[in-house]
Amino acid sequence: MHIKLFKLTALALVLASAANASQQTLNPNQWRYAVDPHGSSASYQKPLVNPDHVAISFYRVPRVDKQNNSWVELIYDLPSKSLQGVNRLKVTYQSDKPLVIKLSQKDYGTDGDKSYAHFQTVLPSSTTWQTQSVALTQFVRPEWTPTWSSNKGINKENISALYFVPDLTDEQGGEATIKISDITLIQ
C-alpha cells in the first residue's frame, strides 16, 4: 500500500515538474528577438509567445562589409540566468533551415572579449515538430572564432540565454522561420 502511494506521488511530481518546465519555457517575459541595424528584419503574429509555441520569421541581409556583419536571433533568457547544474538541453522545434543554438556566455559577448564566438551546436531543419536532446559537451566554438579570442571553455555560470539562429550564410543572407514549443534543461 505504501509503495503504491509512493509511486503515485512520485508520478504526480514528475508530471507536475514536466508541466512547469513547459510553462516556464513559454513565459513571454523570457523571449525576445534581435536583428542587426543593417536591414535584417523579423516578423511574427502577435504575440511572439503563444500558449503552445514561440514563432518568428526572419529576413537576413547579406553581410554589409568586413566590419559590419548581419545577424538575426530568437533569444530565450534563462530563468536562473545561468546553466549551473545543467548538462543537457532538450528542444522541441520546427525550423525550415538548420537551427543553430548558441550559448550566450558573457566571456565572449559585450561584457567579454566582444568576439561573439559563443559555443554552439546545429540541429537539422524540420518542417514538423521534432525533439532533439543535446549535451553541452556537443557545443563548440565556430570555425570563424578569431585567434585573439581565448577559449575559456563553457562556463555555465556565465551563460544567461540561449540564442536560436537560422543557419543562413553571411554572403547570401536569406529567409527562415523558427517555432519552438518546449525547452527542457536537464541535469
Tab-separated table of C-alpha atoms in Angstrom:
chain	number	residue	atom	x	y	z
A	1	MET	CA	0.000	0.000	0.000
A	2	HIS	CA	2.759	2.460	0.975
A	3	ILE	CA	4.811	1.566	-2.115
A	4	LYS	CA	1.846	2.184	-4.441
A	5	LEU	CA	1.135	5.511	-2.746
A	6	PHE	CA	4.801	6.483	-3.052
A	7	LYS	CA	4.821	5.560	-6.765
A	8	LEU	CA	1.652	7.592	-7.417
A	9	THR	CA	3.053	10.571	-5.523
A	10	ALA	CA	6.361	10.340	-7.415
A	11	LEU	CA	4.489	10.105	-10.744
A	12	ALA	CA	2.400	13.170	-9.847
A	13	LEU	CA	5.577	15.126	-9.007
A	14	VAL	CA	7.212	14.137	-12.309
A	15	LEU	CA	4.121	15.155	-14.299
A	16	ALA	CA	3.831	18.456	-12.421
A	17	SER	CA	7.531	19.125	-12.995
A	18	ALA	CA	7.165	18.449	-16.733
A	19	ALA	CA	4.159	20.766	-16.921
A	20	ASN	CA	6.068	23.509	-15.097
A	21	ALA	CA	9.058	23.114	-17.422
A	22	SER	CA	6.844	23.711	-20.478
A	23	GLN	CA	5.069	26.647	-18.860
A	24	GLN	CA	8.390	28.200	-17.879
A	25	THR	CA	9.827	27.949	-21.380
A	26	LEU	CA	6.786	29.711	-22.822
A	27	ASN	CA	6.894	32.607	-20.378
A	28	PRO	CA	6.586	35.741	-22.580
A	29	ASN	CA	8.978	37.628	-20.283
A	30	GLN	CA	11.791	35.227	-21.222
A	31	TRP	CA	11.527	35.503	-25.035
A	32	ARG	CA	12.734	38.266	-27.330
A	33	TYR	CA	14.474	38.655	-30.645
A	34	ALA	CA	17.235	40.776	-32.105
A	35	VAL	CA	18.279	41.803	-35.613
A	36	ASP	CA	21.182	43.829	-36.933
A	37	PRO	CA	20.793	47.537	-37.837
A	38	HIS	CA	21.725	46.853	-41.489
A	39	GLY	CA	18.314	45.889	-42.878
A	40	SER	CA	17.591	42.431	-41.498
A	41	SER	CA	14.086	42.051	-40.056
A	42	ALA	CA	11.787	39.848	-38.026
A	43	SER	CA	8.052	39.283	-38.359
A	44	TYR	CA	5.556	37.346	-36.275
A	45	GLN	CA	1.876	37.174	-35.482
A	46	LYS	CA	1.360	38.911	-32.152
A	47	PRO	CA	2.028	37.810	-29.550
A	48	LEU	CA	5.503	36.363	-30.109
A	49	VAL	CA	4.806	33.751	-27.423
A	50	ASN	CA	1.571	31.815	-27.961
A	51	PRO	CA	0.113	29.350	-25.436
A	52	ASP	CA	1.725	26.382	-27.196
A	53	HIS	CA	4.774	27.787	-29.033
A	54	VAL	CA	7.004	30.711	-29.982
A	55	ALA	CA	7.066	31.500	-33.716
A	56	ILE	CA	9.051	34.032	-35.739
A	57	SER	CA	10.225	34.578	-39.324
A	58	PHE	CA	13.485	36.289	-40.146
A	59	TYR	CA	14.910	38.007	-43.187
A	60	ARG	CA	18.702	38.387	-43.018
A	61	VAL	CA	20.532	40.682	-45.415
A	62	PRO	CA	23.916	39.575	-46.770
A	63	ARG	CA	26.982	40.771	-44.882
A	64	VAL	CA	27.428	44.514	-45.435
A	65	ASP	CA	31.249	44.656	-45.375
A	66	LYS	CA	34.231	43.313	-43.425
A	67	GLN	CA	33.402	45.363	-40.318
A	68	ASN	CA	29.582	45.023	-40.428
A	69	ASN	CA	28.010	41.592	-40.427
A	70	SER	CA	24.276	40.937	-40.421
A	71	TRP	CA	22.525	38.749	-37.856
A	72	VAL	CA	19.131	37.564	-36.605
A	73	GLU	CA	18.333	35.649	-33.419
A	74	LEU	CA	15.458	34.401	-31.293
A	75	ILE	CA	16.524	34.708	-27.655
A	76	TYR	CA	15.424	32.642	-24.648
A	77	ASP	CA	16.552	34.276	-21.404
A	78	LEU	CA	17.256	31.507	-18.905
A	79	PRO	CA	15.032	31.680	-15.792
A	80	SER	CA	18.031	31.495	-13.432
A	81	LYS	CA	20.343	33.497	-15.775
A	82	SER	CA	22.699	30.517	-15.661
A	83	LEU	CA	23.070	26.906	-16.837
A	84	GLN	CA	24.562	25.919	-13.484
A	85	GLY	CA	23.716	22.247	-12.849
A	86	VAL	CA	22.555	21.685	-16.455
A	87	ASN	CA	24.303	19.106	-18.652
A	88	ARG	CA	21.818	18.655	-21.484
A	89	LEU	CA	19.118	20.609	-23.350
A	90	LYS	CA	16.024	19.093	-24.909
A	91	VAL	CA	14.344	21.277	-27.548
A	92	THR	CA	11.080	20.722	-29.425
A	93	TYR	CA	11.123	22.863	-32.567
A	94	GLN	CA	10.361	23.417	-36.235
A	95	SER	CA	12.781	25.284	-38.479
A	96	ASP	CA	12.871	25.411	-42.266
A	97	LYS	CA	16.668	25.900	-42.108
A	98	PRO	CA	19.164	24.106	-39.861
A	99	LEU	CA	18.868	25.635	-36.387
A	100	VAL	CA	21.954	26.915	-34.577
A	101	ILE	CA	21.725	27.049	-30.777
A	102	LYS	CA	24.247	29.401	-29.197
A	103	LEU	CA	25.131	29.602	-25.502
A	104	SER	CA	25.208	33.309	-24.706
A	105	GLN	CA	28.244	33.395	-22.441
A	106	LYS	CA	29.381	36.801	-21.204
A	107	ASP	CA	33.051	35.877	-21.696
A	108	TYR	CA	32.565	36.238	-25.484
A	109	GLY	CA	29.919	38.976	-25.654
A	110	THR	CA	29.637	42.690	-24.955
A	111	ASP	CA	30.918	42.226	-21.390
A	112	GLY	CA	33.756	39.948	-22.522
A	113	ASP	CA	36.121	39.926	-25.493
A	114	LYS	CA	33.410	41.050	-27.985
A	115	SER	CA	34.221	38.213	-30.391
A	116	TYR	CA	30.640	36.842	-30.146
A	117	ALA	CA	32.178	33.438	-30.862
A	118	HIS	CA	29.806	31.648	-28.479
A	119	PHE	CA	29.734	27.878	-28.103
A	120	GLN	CA	27.117	26.482	-30.479
A	121	THR	CA	25.591	23.368	-31.998
A	122	VAL	CA	23.422	22.843	-35.077
A	123	LEU	CA	20.132	20.920	-35.215
A	124	PRO	CA	18.735	19.667	-38.532
A	125	SER	CA	15.923	21.536	-40.280
A	126	SER	CA	12.445	20.099	-39.781
A	127	THR	CA	9.050	21.212	-41.086
A	128	THR	CA	7.307	19.019	-38.492
A	129	TRP	CA	7.705	19.130	-34.722
A	130	GLN	CA	10.916	17.426	-33.706
A	131	THR	CA	12.525	16.943	-30.300
A	132	GLN	CA	16.315	16.849	-30.048
A	133	SER	CA	18.391	16.270	-26.935
A	134	VAL	CA	21.849	17.842	-26.940
A	135	ALA	CA	24.595	17.507	-24.330
A	136	LEU	CA	26.544	20.674	-23.527
A	137	THR	CA	29.673	18.705	-24.476
A	138	GLN	CA	28.390	18.783	-28.089
A	139	PHE	CA	28.682	22.588	-28.269
A	140	VAL	CA	31.811	24.003	-29.927
A	141	ARG	CA	33.054	27.449	-30.848
A	142	PRO	CA	32.518	28.403	-34.508
A	143	GLU	CA	35.160	27.954	-37.207
A	144	TRP	CA	35.421	31.717	-37.644
A	145	THR	CA	36.455	32.305	-33.992
A	146	PRO	CA	39.218	34.955	-34.039
A	147	THR	CA	42.641	33.737	-32.923
A	148	TRP	CA	42.749	36.545	-30.344
A	149	SER	CA	39.637	35.217	-28.573
A	150	SER	CA	40.933	32.883	-25.886
A	151	ASN	CA	38.825	29.803	-25.246
A	152	LYS	CA	37.611	29.925	-21.663
A	153	GLY	CA	35.525	26.773	-22.109
A	154	ILE	CA	31.836	26.554	-21.325
A	155	ASN	CA	31.307	28.423	-18.063
A	156	LYS	CA	27.713	27.511	-17.120
A	157	GLU	CA	27.538	30.262	-14.528
A	158	ASN	CA	28.235	32.909	-17.216
A	159	ILE	CA	25.527	31.723	-19.659
A	160	SER	CA	22.397	33.843	-19.366
A	161	ALA	CA	20.478	32.959	-22.535
A	162	LEU	CA	20.093	30.580	-25.449
A	163	TYR	CA	20.124	32.095	-28.947
A	164	PHE	CA	18.239	30.282	-31.708
A	165	VAL	CA	19.602	31.299	-35.091
A	166	PRO	CA	18.634	30.018	-38.537
A	167	ASP	CA	21.719	28.765	-40.372
A	168	LEU	CA	21.876	31.449	-43.083
A	169	THR	CA	25.184	32.370	-44.695
A	170	ASP	CA	26.931	35.714	-44.278
A	171	GLU	CA	27.364	36.004	-48.044
A	172	GLN	CA	23.761	35.329	-49.087
A	173	GLY	CA	21.579	36.020	-46.046
A	174	GLY	CA	18.075	34.673	-46.635
A	175	GLU	CA	14.753	33.905	-45.002
A	176	ALA	CA	13.804	31.406	-42.312
A	177	THR	CA	11.012	30.550	-39.884
A	178	ILE	CA	11.560	29.134	-36.393
A	179	LYS	CA	8.994	27.686	-33.975
A	180	ILE	CA	9.778	26.351	-30.512
A	181	SER	CA	7.259	24.645	-28.258
A	182	ASP	CA	9.462	23.457	-25.407
A	183	ILE	CA	12.937	23.651	-23.881
A	184	THR	CA	13.892	21.356	-21.034
A	185	LEU	CA	17.091	21.905	-19.064
A	186	ILE	CA	18.380	18.534	-17.830
A	187	GLN	CA	20.915	17.895	-15.067
